[in-house]
Coordinates of C-alpha atoms in Angstrom, one line a residue:
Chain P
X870 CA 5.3 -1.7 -31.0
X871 CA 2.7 -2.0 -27.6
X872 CA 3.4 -5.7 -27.2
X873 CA 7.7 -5.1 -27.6
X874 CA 7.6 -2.8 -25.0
X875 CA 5.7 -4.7 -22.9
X876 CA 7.8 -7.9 -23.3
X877 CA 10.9 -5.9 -22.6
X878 CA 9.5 -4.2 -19.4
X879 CA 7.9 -7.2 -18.5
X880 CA 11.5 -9.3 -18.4
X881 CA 13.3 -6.4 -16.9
X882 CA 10.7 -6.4 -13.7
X883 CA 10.8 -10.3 -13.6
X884 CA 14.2 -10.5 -13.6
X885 CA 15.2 -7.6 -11.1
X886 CA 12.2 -9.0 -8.7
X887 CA 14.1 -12.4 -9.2
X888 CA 17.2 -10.4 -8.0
X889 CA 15.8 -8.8 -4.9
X890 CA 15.4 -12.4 -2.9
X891 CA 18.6 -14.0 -4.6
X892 CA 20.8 -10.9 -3.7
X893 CA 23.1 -11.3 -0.7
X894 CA 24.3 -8.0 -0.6
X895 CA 21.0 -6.0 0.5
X896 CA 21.8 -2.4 -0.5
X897 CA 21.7 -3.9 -4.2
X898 CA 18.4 -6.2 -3.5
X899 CA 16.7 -2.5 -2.5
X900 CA 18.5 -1.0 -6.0
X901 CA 17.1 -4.0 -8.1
X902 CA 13.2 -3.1 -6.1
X903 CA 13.6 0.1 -7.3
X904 CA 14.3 -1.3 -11.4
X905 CA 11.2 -3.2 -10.6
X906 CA 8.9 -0.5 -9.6
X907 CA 10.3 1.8 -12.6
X908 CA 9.4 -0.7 -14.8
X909 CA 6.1 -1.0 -13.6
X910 CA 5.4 2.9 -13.8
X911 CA 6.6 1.6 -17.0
X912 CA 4.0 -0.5 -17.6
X913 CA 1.4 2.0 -16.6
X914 CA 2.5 4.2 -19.0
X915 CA 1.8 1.3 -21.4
X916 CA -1.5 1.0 -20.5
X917 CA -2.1 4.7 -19.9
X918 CA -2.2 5.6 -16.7
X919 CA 0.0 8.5 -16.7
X920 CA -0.5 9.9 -13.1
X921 CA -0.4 6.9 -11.2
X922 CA 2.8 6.0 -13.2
X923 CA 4.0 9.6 -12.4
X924 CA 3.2 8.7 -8.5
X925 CA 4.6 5.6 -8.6
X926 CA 8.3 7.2 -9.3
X927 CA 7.9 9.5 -6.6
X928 CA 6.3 7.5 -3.8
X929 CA 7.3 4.6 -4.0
X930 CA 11.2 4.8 -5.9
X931 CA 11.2 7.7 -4.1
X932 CA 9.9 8.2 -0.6
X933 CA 9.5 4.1 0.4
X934 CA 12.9 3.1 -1.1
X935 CA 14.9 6.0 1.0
X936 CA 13.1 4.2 3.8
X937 CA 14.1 1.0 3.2
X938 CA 17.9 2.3 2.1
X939 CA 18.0 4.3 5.5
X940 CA 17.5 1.3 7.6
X941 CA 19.3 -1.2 6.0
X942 CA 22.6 1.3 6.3
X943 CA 21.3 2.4 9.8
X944 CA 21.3 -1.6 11.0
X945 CA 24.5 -2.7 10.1
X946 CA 23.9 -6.3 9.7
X947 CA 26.1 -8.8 9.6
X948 CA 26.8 -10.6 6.4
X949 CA 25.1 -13.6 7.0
X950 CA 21.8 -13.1 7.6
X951 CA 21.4 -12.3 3.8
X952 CA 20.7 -14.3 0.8
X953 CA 17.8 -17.3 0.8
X954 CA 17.3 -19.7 3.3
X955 CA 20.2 -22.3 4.0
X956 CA 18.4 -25.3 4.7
X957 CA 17.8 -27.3 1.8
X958 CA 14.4 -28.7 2.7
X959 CA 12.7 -25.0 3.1
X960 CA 14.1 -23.3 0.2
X961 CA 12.5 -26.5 -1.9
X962 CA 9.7 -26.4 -0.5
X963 CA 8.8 -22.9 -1.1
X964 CA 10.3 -22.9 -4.7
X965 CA 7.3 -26.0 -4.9
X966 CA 4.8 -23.7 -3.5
X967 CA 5.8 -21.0 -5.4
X968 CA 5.4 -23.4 -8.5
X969 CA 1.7 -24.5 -7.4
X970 CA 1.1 -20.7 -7.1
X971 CA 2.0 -19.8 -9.9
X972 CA -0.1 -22.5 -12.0
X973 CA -3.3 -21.8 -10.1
X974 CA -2.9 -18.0 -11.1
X975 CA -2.0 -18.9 -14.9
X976 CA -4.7 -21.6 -15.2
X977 CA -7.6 -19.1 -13.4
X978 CA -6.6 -16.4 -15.6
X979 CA -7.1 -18.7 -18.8
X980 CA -10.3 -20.0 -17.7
X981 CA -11.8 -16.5 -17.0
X982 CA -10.9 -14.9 -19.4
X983 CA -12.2 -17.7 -21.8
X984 CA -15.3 -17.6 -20.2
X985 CA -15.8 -14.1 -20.4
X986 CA -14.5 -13.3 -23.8
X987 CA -13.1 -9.8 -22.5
X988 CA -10.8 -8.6 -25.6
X989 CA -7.7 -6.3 -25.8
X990 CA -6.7 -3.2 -24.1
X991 CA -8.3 -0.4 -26.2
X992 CA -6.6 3.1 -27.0
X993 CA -9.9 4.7 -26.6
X994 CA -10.5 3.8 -22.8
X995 CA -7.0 4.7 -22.1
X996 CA -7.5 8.3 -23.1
X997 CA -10.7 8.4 -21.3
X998 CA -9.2 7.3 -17.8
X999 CA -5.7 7.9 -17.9
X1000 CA -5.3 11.6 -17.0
X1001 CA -5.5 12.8 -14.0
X1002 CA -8.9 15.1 -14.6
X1003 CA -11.0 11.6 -14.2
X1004 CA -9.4 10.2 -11.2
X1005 CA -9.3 13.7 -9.5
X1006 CA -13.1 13.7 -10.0
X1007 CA -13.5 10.0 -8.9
X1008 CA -11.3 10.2 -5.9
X1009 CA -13.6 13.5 -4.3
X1010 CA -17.0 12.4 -5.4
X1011 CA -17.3 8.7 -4.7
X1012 CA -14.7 7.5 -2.9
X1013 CA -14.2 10.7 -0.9
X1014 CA -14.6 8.8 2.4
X1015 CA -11.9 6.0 1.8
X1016 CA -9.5 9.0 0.4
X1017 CA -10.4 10.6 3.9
X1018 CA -9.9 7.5 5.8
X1019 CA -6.6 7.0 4.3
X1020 CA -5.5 10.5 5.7
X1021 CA -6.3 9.1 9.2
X1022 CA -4.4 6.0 8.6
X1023 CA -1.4 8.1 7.4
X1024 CA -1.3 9.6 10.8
X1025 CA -2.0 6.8 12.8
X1026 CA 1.2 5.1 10.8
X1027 CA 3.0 8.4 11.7
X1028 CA 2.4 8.2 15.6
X1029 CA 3.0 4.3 15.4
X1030 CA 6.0 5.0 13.9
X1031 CA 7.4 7.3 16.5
X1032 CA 6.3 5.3 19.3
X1033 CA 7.6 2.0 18.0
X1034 CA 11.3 3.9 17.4
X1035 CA 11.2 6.2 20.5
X1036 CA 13.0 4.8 23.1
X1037 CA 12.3 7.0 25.7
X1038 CA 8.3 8.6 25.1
Chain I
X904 CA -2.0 -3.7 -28.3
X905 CA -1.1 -5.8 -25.6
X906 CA -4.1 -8.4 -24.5
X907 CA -5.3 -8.0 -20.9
X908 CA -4.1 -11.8 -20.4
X909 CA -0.2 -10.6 -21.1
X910 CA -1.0 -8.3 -18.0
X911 CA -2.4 -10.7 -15.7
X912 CA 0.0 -13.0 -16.2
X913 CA 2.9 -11.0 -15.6
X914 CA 1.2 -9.7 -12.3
X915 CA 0.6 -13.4 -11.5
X916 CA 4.3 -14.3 -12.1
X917 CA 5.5 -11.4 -10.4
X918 CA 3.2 -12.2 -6.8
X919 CA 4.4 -15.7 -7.4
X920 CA 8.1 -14.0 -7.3
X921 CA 6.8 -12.1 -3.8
X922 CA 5.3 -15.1 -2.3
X923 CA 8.4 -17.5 -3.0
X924 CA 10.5 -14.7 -1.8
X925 CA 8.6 -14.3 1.6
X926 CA 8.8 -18.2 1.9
X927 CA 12.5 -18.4 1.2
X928 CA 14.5 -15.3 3.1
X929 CA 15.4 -15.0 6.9
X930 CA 15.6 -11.4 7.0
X931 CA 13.0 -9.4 7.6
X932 CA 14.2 -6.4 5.1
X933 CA 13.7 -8.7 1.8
X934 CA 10.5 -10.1 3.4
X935 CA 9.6 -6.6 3.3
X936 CA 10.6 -6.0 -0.2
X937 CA 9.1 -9.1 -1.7
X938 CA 5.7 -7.9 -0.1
X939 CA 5.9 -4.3 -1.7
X940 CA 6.4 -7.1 -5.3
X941 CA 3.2 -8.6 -4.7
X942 CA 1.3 -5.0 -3.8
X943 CA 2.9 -3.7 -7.0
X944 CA 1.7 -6.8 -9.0
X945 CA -1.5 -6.5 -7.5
X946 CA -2.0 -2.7 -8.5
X947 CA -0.6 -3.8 -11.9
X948 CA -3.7 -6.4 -12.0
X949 CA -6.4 -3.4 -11.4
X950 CA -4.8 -0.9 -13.6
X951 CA -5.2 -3.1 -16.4
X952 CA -8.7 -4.0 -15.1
X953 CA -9.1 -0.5 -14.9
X954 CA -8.1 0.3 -19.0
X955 CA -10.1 -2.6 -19.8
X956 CA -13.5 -1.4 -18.1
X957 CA -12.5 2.3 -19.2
X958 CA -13.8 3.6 -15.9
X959 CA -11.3 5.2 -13.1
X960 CA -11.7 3.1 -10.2
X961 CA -9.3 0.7 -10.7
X962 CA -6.5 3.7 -10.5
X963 CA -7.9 4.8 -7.3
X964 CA -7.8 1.8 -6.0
X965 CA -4.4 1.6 -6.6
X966 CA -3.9 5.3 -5.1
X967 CA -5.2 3.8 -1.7
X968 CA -3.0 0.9 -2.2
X969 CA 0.4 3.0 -2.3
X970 CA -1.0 5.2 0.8
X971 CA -1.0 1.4 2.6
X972 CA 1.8 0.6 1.3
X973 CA 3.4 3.8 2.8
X974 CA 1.8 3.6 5.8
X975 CA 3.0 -0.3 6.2
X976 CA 6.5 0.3 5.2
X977 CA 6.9 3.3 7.8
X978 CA 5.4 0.8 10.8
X979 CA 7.2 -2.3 9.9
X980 CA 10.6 -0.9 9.5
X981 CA 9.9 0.6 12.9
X982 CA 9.0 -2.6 14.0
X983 CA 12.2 -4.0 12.7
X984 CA 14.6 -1.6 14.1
X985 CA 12.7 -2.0 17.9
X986 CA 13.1 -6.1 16.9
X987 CA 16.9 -5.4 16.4
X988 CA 17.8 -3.1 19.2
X989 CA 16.4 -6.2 21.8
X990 CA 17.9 -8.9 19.6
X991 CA 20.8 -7.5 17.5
X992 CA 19.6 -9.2 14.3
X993 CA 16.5 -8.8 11.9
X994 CA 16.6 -12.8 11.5
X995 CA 12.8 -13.8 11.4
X996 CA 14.1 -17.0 12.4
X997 CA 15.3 -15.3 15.9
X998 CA 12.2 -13.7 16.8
X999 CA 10.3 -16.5 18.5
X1000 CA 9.0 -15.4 21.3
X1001 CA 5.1 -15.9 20.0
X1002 CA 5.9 -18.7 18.6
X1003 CA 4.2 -22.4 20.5

């Protein structure tokens, strides 16, 4: 039942990630990001990790994709600057890359994972870590000082925001 | 259950979708977006790291992940509508000023 879901979910995130850089039109490329990153919450449901799935939805379908949406429509590009690349050569070449990439990844993967013997995704660890209790307690005993030093860079990305936008300071 | 390789794999498949998409588009928007596929695939790879170790880490990792990649998405579009006021066009291609 585990391994259906996950092929379904898995198809519907490669394929709308597929359809954010082939899209011309780029209100539907920033729809097809947000299919993605459902299906990933998705996914962490899958593997029990209810609150970060739960976040997921809200930050980043949510608060990063009414970003994006808001300056795509506050732009008003013209309709040509969309879509992949036009020359030949450069779309080829990255498709190639891409390829290469994408190989490497599959191949490490195999080997490691050979190597190390490390076996299925058990139920039991997914109850353990997946609610919110145990990464509460993890993110405000041991890595209390990154969650604080992300706090700093959330207003450091606020005031570099307004400055970049401001015209006038 | 699903293996941990299934996992892996698809988060390798889905960066190679990010990377191929920063390689391939002119516009600075879907650069953008293909960059927020290859954080998600990368948060993908430590939550399953993360089920498979049974200890909590990996999702607050990943917790610190989507704070940068709110952080980076609230700078760079700034950064893009500054780049379009000046030039009237988000083309990557256009903004060569840096460039040698």
């Amino acid at each position: 039942m585990g391994t259906i879901f996950f092929f379904v979910l898995a198809g519907v995130s490669v394929i709308s990630a597929i359809l954010i850089v082939a899209q011309r039109n780029p209100v539907a490329s920033a729809l097809f990001l947000i299919v993605t990153l459902c299906s990933q919450a998705m996914l962490y449901l899958l593997l029990g990790a209810s609150f970060l799935a739960v976040i997921q939805i809200i930050v980043y379908a949510g608060a990063i994709m009414v970003l994006f949406l808001f300056v795509i429509m506050l732009l008003n590009l013209r309709k040509d600057e969309f879509g992949p690349d036009k020359k030949r050569v450069q779309r080829i070449l990255a498709l190639a890359l891409g390829a290469v990439w994408l190989i490497q990844v599959i191949a490490i993967t195999k080997l490691s994972l050979s190597n190390k013997g490390l076996g299925q995704v058990t139920p039991l660890s997914a109850l353990e870590t997946g609610n919110v209790q145990a990464i509460g307690k993890s993110l405000f005993t041991e890595y209390l000082y990154p969650f604080e030093i992300t706090s700093i860079l959330l207003l450091v990305a606020i005031l570099g925001s307004i400055v970049l936008a401001k015209k006038k300071i | 259950m699903v293996p941990l390789s299934y996992y892996l794999i698809l988060s390798g498949v889905l960066f190679s979708i990010g990377v191929v998409g920063v390689l391939i588009s002119r516009n600075a928007i879907v650069i953008f977006m293909a960059i927020e596929v290859m954080l998600n695939a990368v948060s993908l790879t430590l939550v399953a790291f993360s089920q498979q170790t049974g200890s909590p880490a990996g999702q607050v990792f990943v917790f610190l992940v989507m704070t940068i990649a709110a952080a980076e998405a609230a700078v760079g579009l700034a950064i893009i509508i500054v780049i379009f006021r000046s030039r009237e066009s988000v083309n990557v291609d256009e903004v060569n000023l840096m460039k040698w």
